[in-house]
Coordinates of C-alpha atoms in Angstrom, one line a residue:
X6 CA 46.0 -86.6 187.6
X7 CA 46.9 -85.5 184.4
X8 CA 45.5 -85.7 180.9
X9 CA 48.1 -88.8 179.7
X10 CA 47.6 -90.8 182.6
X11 CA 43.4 -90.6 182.4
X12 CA 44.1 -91.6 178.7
X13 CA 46.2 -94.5 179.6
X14 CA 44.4 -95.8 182.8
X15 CA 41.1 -96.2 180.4
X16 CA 42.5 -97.3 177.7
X17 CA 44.1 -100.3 180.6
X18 CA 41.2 -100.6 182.6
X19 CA 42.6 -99.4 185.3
X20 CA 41.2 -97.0 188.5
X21 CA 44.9 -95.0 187.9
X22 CA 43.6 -93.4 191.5
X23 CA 43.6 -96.5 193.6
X24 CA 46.8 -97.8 191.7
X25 CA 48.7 -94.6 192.6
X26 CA 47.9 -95.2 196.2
X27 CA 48.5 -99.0 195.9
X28 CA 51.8 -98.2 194.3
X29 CA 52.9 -95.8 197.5
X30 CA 51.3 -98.5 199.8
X31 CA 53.7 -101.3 197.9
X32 CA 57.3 -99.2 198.0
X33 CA 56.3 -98.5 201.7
X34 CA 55.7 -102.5 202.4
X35 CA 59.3 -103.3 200.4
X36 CA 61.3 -100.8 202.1
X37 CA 59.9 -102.0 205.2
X38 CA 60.5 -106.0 204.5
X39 CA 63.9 -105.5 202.9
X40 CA 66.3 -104.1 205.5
X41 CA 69.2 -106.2 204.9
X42 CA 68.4 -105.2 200.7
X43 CA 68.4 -101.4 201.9
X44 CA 72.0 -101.4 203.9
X45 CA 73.7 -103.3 201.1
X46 CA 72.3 -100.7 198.4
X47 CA 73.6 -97.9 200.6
X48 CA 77.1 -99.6 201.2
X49 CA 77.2 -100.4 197.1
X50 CA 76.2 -96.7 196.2
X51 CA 79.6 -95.7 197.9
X52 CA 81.5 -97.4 194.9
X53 CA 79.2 -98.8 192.1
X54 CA 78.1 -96.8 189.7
X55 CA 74.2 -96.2 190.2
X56 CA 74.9 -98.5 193.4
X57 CA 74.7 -101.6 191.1
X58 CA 77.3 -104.2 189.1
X59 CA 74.7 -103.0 186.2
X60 CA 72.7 -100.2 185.7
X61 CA 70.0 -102.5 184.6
X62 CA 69.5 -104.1 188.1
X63 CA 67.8 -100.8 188.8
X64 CA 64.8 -101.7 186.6
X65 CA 62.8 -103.6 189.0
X66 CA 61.0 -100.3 190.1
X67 CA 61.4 -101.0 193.4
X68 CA 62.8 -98.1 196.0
X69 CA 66.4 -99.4 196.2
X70 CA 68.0 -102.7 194.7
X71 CA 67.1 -106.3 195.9
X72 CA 70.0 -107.9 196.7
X73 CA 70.1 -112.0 196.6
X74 CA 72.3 -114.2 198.6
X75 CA 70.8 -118.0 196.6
X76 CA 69.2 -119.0 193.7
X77 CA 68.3 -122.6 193.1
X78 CA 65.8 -124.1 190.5
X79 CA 62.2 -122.0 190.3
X80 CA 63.8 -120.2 193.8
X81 CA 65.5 -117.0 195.1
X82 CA 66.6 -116.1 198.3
X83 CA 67.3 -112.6 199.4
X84 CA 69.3 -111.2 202.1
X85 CA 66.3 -110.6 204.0
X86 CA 65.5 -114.5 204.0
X87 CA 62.3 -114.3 201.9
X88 CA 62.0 -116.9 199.1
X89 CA 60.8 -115.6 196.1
X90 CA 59.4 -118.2 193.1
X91 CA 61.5 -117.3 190.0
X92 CA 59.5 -116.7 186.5
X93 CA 62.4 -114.1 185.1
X94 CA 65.0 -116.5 185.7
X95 CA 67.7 -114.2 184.9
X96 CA 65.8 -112.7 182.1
X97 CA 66.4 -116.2 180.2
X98 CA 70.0 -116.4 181.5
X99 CA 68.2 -119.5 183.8
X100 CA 66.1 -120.7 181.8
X101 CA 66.6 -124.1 182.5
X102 CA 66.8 -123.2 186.6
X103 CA 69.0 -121.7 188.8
X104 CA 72.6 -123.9 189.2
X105 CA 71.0 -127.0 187.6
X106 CA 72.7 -129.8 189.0
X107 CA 74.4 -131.4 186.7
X108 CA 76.5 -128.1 185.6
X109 CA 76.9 -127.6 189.2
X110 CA 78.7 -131.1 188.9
X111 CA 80.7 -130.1 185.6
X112 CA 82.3 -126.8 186.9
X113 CA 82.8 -128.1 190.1
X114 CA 85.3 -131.1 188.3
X115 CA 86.4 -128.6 186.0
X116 CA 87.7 -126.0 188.5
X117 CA 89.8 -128.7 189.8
X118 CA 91.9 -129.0 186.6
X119 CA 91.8 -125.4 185.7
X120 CA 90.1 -122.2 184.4
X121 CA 91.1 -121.1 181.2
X122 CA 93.9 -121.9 179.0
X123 CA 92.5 -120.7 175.3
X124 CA 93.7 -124.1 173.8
X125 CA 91.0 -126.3 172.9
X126 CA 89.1 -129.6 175.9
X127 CA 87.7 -132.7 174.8
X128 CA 84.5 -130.6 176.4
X129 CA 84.8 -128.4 172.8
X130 CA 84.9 -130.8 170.4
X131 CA 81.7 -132.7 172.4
X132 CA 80.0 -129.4 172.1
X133 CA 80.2 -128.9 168.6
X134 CA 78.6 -132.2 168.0
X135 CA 75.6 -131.9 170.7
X136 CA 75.2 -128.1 169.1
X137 CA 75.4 -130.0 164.9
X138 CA 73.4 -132.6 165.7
X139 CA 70.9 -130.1 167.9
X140 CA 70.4 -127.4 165.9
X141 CA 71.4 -129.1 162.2
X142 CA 74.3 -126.7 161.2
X143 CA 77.8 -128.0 160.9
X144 CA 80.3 -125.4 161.9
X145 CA 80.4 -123.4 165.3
X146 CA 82.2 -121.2 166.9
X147 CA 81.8 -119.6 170.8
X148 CA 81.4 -116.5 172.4
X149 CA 81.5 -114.7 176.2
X150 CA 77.7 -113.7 175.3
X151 CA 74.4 -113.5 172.7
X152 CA 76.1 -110.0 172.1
X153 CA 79.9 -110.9 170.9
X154 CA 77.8 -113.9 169.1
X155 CA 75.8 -111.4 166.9
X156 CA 79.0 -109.1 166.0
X157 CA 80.9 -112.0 165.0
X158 CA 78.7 -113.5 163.2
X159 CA 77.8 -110.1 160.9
X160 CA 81.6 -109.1 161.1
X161 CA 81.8 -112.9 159.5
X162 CA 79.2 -112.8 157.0
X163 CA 80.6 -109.0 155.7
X164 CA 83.5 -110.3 155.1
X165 CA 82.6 -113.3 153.4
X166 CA 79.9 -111.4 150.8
X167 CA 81.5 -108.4 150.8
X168 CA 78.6 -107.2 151.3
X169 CA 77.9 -104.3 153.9
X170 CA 74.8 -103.4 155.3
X171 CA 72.6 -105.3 158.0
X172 CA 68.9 -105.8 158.2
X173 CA 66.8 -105.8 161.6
X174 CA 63.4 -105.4 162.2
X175 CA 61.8 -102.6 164.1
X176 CA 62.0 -103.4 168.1
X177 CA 64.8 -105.9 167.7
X178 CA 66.8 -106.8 170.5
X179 CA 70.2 -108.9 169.7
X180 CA 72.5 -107.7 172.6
X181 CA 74.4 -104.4 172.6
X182 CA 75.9 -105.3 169.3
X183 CA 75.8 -101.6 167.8
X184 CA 74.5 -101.7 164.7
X185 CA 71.3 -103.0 165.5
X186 CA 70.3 -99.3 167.6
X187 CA 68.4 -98.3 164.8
X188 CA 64.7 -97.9 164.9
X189 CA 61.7 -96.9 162.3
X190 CA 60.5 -93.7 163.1
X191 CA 57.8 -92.6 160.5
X192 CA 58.8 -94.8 158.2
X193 CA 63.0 -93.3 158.5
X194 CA 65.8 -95.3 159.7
X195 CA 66.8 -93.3 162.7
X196 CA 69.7 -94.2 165.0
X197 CA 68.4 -94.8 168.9
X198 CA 67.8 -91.6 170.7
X199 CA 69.3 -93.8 173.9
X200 CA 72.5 -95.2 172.9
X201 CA 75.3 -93.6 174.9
X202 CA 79.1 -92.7 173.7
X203 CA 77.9 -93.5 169.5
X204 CA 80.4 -91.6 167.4
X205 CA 79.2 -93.2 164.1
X206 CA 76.1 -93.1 161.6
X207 CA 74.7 -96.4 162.4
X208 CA 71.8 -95.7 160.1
X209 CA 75.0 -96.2 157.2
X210 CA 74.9 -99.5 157.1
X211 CA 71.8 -100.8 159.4
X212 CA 68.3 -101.3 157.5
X213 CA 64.7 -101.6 159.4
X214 CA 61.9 -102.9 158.8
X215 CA 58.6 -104.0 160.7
X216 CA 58.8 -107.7 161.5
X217 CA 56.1 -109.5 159.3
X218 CA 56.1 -106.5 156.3
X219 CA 56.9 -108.8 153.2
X220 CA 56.5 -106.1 151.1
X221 CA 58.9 -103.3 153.2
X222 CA 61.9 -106.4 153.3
X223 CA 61.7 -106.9 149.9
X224 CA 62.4 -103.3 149.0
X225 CA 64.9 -103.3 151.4
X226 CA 67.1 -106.5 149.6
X227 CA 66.5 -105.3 146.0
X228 CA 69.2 -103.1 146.8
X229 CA 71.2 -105.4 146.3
X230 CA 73.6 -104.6 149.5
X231 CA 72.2 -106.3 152.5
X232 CA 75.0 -108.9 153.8
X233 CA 72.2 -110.3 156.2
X234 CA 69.0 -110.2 158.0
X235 CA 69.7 -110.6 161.5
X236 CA 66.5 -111.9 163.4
X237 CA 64.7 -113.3 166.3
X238 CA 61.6 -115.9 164.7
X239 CA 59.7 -114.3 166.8
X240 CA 60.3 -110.6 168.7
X241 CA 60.6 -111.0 172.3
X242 CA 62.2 -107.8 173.8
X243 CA 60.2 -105.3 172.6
X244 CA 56.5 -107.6 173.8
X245 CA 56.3 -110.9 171.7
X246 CA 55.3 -110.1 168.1
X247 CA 54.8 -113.5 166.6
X248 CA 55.7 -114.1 162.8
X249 CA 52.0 -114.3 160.5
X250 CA 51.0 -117.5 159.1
X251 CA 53.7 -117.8 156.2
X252 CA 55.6 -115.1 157.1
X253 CA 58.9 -117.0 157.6
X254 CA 58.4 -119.1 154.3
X255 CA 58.3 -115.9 151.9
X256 CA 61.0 -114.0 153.8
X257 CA 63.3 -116.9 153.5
X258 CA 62.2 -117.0 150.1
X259 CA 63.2 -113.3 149.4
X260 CA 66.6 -113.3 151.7
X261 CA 67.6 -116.3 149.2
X262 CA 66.3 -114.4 145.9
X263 CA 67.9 -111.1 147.0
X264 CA 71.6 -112.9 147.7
X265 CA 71.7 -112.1 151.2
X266 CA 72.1 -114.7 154.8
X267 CA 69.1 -115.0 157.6
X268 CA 70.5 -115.4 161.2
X269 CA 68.2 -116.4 163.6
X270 CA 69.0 -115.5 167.4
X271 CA 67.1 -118.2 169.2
X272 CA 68.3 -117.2 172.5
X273 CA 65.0 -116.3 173.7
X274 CA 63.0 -118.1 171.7
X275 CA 64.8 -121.4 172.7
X276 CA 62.0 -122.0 174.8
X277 CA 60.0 -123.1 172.1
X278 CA 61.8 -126.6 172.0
X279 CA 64.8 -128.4 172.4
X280 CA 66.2 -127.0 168.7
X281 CA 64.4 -123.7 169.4
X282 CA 62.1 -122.3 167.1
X283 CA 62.9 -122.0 163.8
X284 CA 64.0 -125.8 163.3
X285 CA 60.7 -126.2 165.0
X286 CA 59.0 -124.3 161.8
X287 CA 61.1 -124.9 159.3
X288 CA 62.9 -121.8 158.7
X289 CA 66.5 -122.9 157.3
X290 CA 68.6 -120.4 158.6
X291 CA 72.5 -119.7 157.3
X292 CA 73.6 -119.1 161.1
X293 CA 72.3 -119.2 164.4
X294 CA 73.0 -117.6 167.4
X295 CA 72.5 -119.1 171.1
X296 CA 73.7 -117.2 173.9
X297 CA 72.4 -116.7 177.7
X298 CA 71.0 -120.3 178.7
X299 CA 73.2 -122.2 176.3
X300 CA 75.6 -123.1 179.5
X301 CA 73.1 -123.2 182.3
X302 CA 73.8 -119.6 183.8
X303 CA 77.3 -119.7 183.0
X304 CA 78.7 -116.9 181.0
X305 CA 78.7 -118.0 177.2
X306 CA 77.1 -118.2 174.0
X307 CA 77.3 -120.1 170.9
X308 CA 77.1 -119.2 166.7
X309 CA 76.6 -122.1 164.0
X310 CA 77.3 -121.6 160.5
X311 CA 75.9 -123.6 157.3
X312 CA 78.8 -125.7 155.5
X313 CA 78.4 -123.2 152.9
X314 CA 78.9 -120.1 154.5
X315 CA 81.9 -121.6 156.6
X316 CA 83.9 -122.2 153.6
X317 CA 83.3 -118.9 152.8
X318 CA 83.9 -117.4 156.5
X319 CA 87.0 -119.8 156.0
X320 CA 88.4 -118.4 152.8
X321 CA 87.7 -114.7 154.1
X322 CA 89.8 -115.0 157.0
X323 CA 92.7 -117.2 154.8
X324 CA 93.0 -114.6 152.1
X325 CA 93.0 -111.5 155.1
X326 CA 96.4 -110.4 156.0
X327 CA 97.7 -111.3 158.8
X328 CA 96.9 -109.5 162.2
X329 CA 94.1 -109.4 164.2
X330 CA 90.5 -110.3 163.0
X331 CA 87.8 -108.2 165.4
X332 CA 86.5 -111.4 166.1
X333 CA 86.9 -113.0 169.6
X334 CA 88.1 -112.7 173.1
X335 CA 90.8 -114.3 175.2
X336 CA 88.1 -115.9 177.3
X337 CA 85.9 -117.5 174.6
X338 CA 85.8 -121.1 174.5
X339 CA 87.1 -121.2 178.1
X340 CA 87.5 -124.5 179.9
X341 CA 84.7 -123.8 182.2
X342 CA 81.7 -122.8 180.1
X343 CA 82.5 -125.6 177.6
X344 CA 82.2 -127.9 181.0
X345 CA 79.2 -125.8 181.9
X346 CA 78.0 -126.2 177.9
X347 CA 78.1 -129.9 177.6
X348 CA 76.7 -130.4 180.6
X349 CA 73.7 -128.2 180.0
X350 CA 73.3 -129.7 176.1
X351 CA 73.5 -133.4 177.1
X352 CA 71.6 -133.4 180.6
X353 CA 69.7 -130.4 181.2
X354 CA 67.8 -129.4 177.7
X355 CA 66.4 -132.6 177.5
X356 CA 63.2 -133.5 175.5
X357 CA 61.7 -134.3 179.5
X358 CA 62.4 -131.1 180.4
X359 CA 60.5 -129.3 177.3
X360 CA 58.3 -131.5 178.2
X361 CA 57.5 -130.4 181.5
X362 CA 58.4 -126.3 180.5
X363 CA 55.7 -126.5 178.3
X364 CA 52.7 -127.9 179.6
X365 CA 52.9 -125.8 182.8
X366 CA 53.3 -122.8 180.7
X367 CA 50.4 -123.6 178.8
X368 CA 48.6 -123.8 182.1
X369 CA 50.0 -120.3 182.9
X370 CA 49.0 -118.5 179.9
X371 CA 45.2 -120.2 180.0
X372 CA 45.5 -119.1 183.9
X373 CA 46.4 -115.4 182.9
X374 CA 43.8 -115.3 180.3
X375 CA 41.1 -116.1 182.9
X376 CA 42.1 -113.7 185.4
X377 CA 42.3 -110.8 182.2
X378 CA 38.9 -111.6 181.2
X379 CA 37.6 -112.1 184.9
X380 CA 38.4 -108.1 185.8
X381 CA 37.6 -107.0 181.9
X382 CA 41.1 -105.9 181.0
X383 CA 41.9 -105.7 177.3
X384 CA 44.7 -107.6 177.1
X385 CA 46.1 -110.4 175.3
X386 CA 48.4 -113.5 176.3
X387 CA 51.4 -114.6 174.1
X388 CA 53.0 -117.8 174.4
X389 CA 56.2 -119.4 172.6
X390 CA 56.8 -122.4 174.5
X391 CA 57.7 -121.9 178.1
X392 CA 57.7 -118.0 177.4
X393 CA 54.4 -116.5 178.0
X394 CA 53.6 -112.8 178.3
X395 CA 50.5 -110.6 179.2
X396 CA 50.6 -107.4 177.0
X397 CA 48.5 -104.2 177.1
X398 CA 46.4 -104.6 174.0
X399 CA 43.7 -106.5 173.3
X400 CA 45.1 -108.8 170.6
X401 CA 48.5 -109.5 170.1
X402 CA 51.3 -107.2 168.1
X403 CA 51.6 -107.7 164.6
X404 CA 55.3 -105.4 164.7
X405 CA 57.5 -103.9 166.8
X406 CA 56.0 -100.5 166.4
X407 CA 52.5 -101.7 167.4
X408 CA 54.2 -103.5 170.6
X409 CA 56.0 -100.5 171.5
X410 CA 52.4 -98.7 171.6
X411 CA 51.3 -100.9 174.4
X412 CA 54.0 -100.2 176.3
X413 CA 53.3 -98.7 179.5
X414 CA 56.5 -98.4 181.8
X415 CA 54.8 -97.5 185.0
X416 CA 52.1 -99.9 184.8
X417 CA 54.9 -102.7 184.2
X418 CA 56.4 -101.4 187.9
X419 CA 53.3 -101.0 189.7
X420 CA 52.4 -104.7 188.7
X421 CA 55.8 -106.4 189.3
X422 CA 56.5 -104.6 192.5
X423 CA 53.4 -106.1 193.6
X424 CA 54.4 -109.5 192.6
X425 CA 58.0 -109.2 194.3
X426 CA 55.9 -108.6 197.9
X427 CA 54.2 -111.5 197.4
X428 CA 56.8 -113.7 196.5
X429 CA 56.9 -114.0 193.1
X430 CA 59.9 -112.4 190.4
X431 CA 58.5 -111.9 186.5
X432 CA 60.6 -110.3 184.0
X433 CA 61.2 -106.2 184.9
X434 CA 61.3 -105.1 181.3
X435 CA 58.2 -106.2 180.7
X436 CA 55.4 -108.9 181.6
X437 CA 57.6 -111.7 180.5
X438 CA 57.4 -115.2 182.3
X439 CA 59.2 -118.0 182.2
X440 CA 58.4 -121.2 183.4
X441 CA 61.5 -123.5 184.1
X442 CA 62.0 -127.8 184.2
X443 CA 61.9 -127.5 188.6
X444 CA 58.9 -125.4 188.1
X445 CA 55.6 -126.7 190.1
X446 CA 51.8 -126.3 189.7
X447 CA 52.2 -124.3 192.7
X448 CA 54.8 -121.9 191.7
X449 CA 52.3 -121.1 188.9
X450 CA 48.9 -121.0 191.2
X451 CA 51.1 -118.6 193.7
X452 CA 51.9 -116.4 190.2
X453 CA 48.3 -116.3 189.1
X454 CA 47.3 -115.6 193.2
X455 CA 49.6 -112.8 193.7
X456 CA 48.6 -111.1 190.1
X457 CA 44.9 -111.7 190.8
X458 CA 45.3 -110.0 194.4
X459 CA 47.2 -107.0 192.5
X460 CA 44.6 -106.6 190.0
X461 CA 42.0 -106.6 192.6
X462 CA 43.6 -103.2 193.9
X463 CA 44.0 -101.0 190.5
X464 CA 41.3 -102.3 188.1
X465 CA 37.5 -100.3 187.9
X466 CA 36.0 -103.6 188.3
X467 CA 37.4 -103.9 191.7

């Protein structure tokens, strides 16, 4: 065993020995329950690049590529027949369960009378006002995902401030929108060693900052050239990093002073509540973006402007000459996903549902504490609404750069390997869990069962 994993397996309280042999012991009992899993990964290696539709669905760090044949509420079934309780839930995309039935009941009328048309349904206009009266901005427009949502959105607010640069903070997630592959590296923009095929300087026009540094974002917008700051209320990708106490209240205060926009990107943190978080806190946001669960699964995402910044947007695009705008797809606004849309907005994010997300999630993240503190792990538990992580530090993030400390890739696989052979899916990325409206008591007791049993086998107080 080498020097960096001693360092990291007592800095995680872990016996790194037995969880070496626990992780062998764990491929072996996959490969050898997941037959069905292991021809179709062979057969899709012939013709998929990296054997999957994504290269993504390789993160699961499991020895070839689950394959699933049904997915219904808090459930999957894969092609080996085992049932699996759901907590990643698409990585959000489910949030609200798997084929919820009354979208099931939407798309299933709407394929009868057609696909896509790009002209406009009664289902759009329906939209817009569930999504106004939801979210409390005026003006929307529709995208195929949270990532053509963030690009039109900036590519709208440039051209209506004129007005250049975008701000992020450090560990952002918002999609694959470019511009936001910029991270602080010793206190230097620096474009993302990662990102494949970029040909420009993204660090041009892209500013970062640590979430919750008042003092770093307001050196940032006395420049005088940031168009926006583009922001999830609370970090979610990189391990939760809630906002401080006050946080949101001066940085609004400072996006205002400095004459720049604040776009929140709820489309994780719409777990918090049935207007996702930042109408939850107050934070009065020029635009919002909602993509992933906005239509139940379905392929489509959502961005809401303040009356003020559409009549700009508006005026932008009037006094442009003619041709083609950068923003939009043929698909967007197709009549399926604004089917699957108002369905999801008027009968599946319902105040009942919240309702129920959120007290079993509560139960989940005081169940996780108790099993942390039970084999003397220092670790902390982050909750925001029915999102609830464990993270490998003993109090929570206070920035991206601090979450990204704790990170510990192989620890993440080792653990939610584990999990898949007993029957349970969390998050790959990283310890994320989400707990969903058909979720039970006993989906979360087989959760907290299967990690305890895990834990039993890789921690020194085992």
């Amino acid at each position: 065993m080498n020097a960096h994993l001693l360092q990291r397996a007592s800095r995680n309280g872990l016996d790194w020995t037995r969880a070496l042999a626990f992780l062998a012991r764990e491929r072996q009992s996959f490969a050898e329950r997941n037959p069905a899993s292991a021809a179709l990964a062979a057969q899709a290696s012939e013709h998929l690049l990296f054997g999957v539709p994504l290269h993504w669905m390789n993160d699961w760090g499991t020895p070839f590529a689950l394959h699933v044949c049904q997915a219904s509420g808090a459930q999957v079934t894969d092609v080996d027949s085992h049932r699996l309780v759901d907590f990643c839930l698409g990585d959000t995309g489910a949030m609200f369960g798997h084929a919820p039935a009354p979208v099931a009941a939407a798309l299933v009328k709407q394929a009868a009378r057609g696909y896509t048309t790009m002209l406009a349904t009664a289902d759009a206009a329906a939209v817009g006002q569930l999504l106004a009266e939801r979210f409390g901005l005026p003006f929307w427009q529709f995208a195929m995902s949270a990532t053509d949502a963030n690009r039109y959105i900036v590519r709208w607010i440039r051209a209506a401030t004129g007005r250049k640069k975008l701000l992020v903070f450090n560990g952002c997630y918002h999609g694959t929108i470019e511009d936001v592959f910029v991270d602080l590296v010793n206190g230097q923009s620096v474009q993302r060693d990662s990102l494949l095929g970029q040909v420009h300087d993204l660090t041009e026009h892209t500013v970062v900052v640590e979430f919750n540094d008042l003092p770093a974002l307001e050196a940032a917008l006395q420049q005088g050239d940031v168009a926006c700051v583009l922001a999830e209320p609370v970090m979610t990708n990189i391990g939760m990093v809630l906002p401080e106490p006050g946080f949101w209240g001066e940085a609004q205060a400072l996006i205002k002073k400095h004459g720049a926009l604040l776009v929140m990107d709820e489309t994780h943190t719409i777990s918090t509540g049935p207007g996702g978080y930042a109408r939850a806190h107050g934070i009065e946001a020029d635009a919002l973006v909602l993509g992933k669960p906005v239509g139940g699964g379905v392929p489509c995402a959502v961005y809401g402007m303040s009356a003020d910044l559409a009549a700009r947007a508006v005026k932008a695009k009037q006094d442009a000459p003619p041709g083609h705008s950068g923003i939009g797809t043929t698909l967007t606004g197709n009549m399926l996903a604004m089917a699957a849309m108002r369905a999801t907005l008027a009968e599946v994010m319902t105040p009942a549902a919240y309702a129920h997300m959120l007290s079993l999630a509560e139960w989940l993240a005081g169940g996780l504490r108790g099993l942390i503190a039970r084999h003397g792990l220092p670790w902390c538990v982050t909750q925001v609404g029915a999102r609830t992580e464990f993270q490998f530090c003993s109090a929570p993030p206070r920035s991206g750069g601090e979450a990204e400390g704790v990170l510990d890739p192989e620890l993440e696989y080792l653990i939610h390997l584990g999990l898949l052979n007993r029957g349970v899916m969390i998050t790959p990325f990283h310890n994320m869990m989400l707990v969903c409206p058909q979720a039970t008591e006993e989906d979360v007791a087989l959760l907290l069962g299967a990690l305890d049993e895990v834990l039993s086998q890789i921690t020194l107080t085992a």
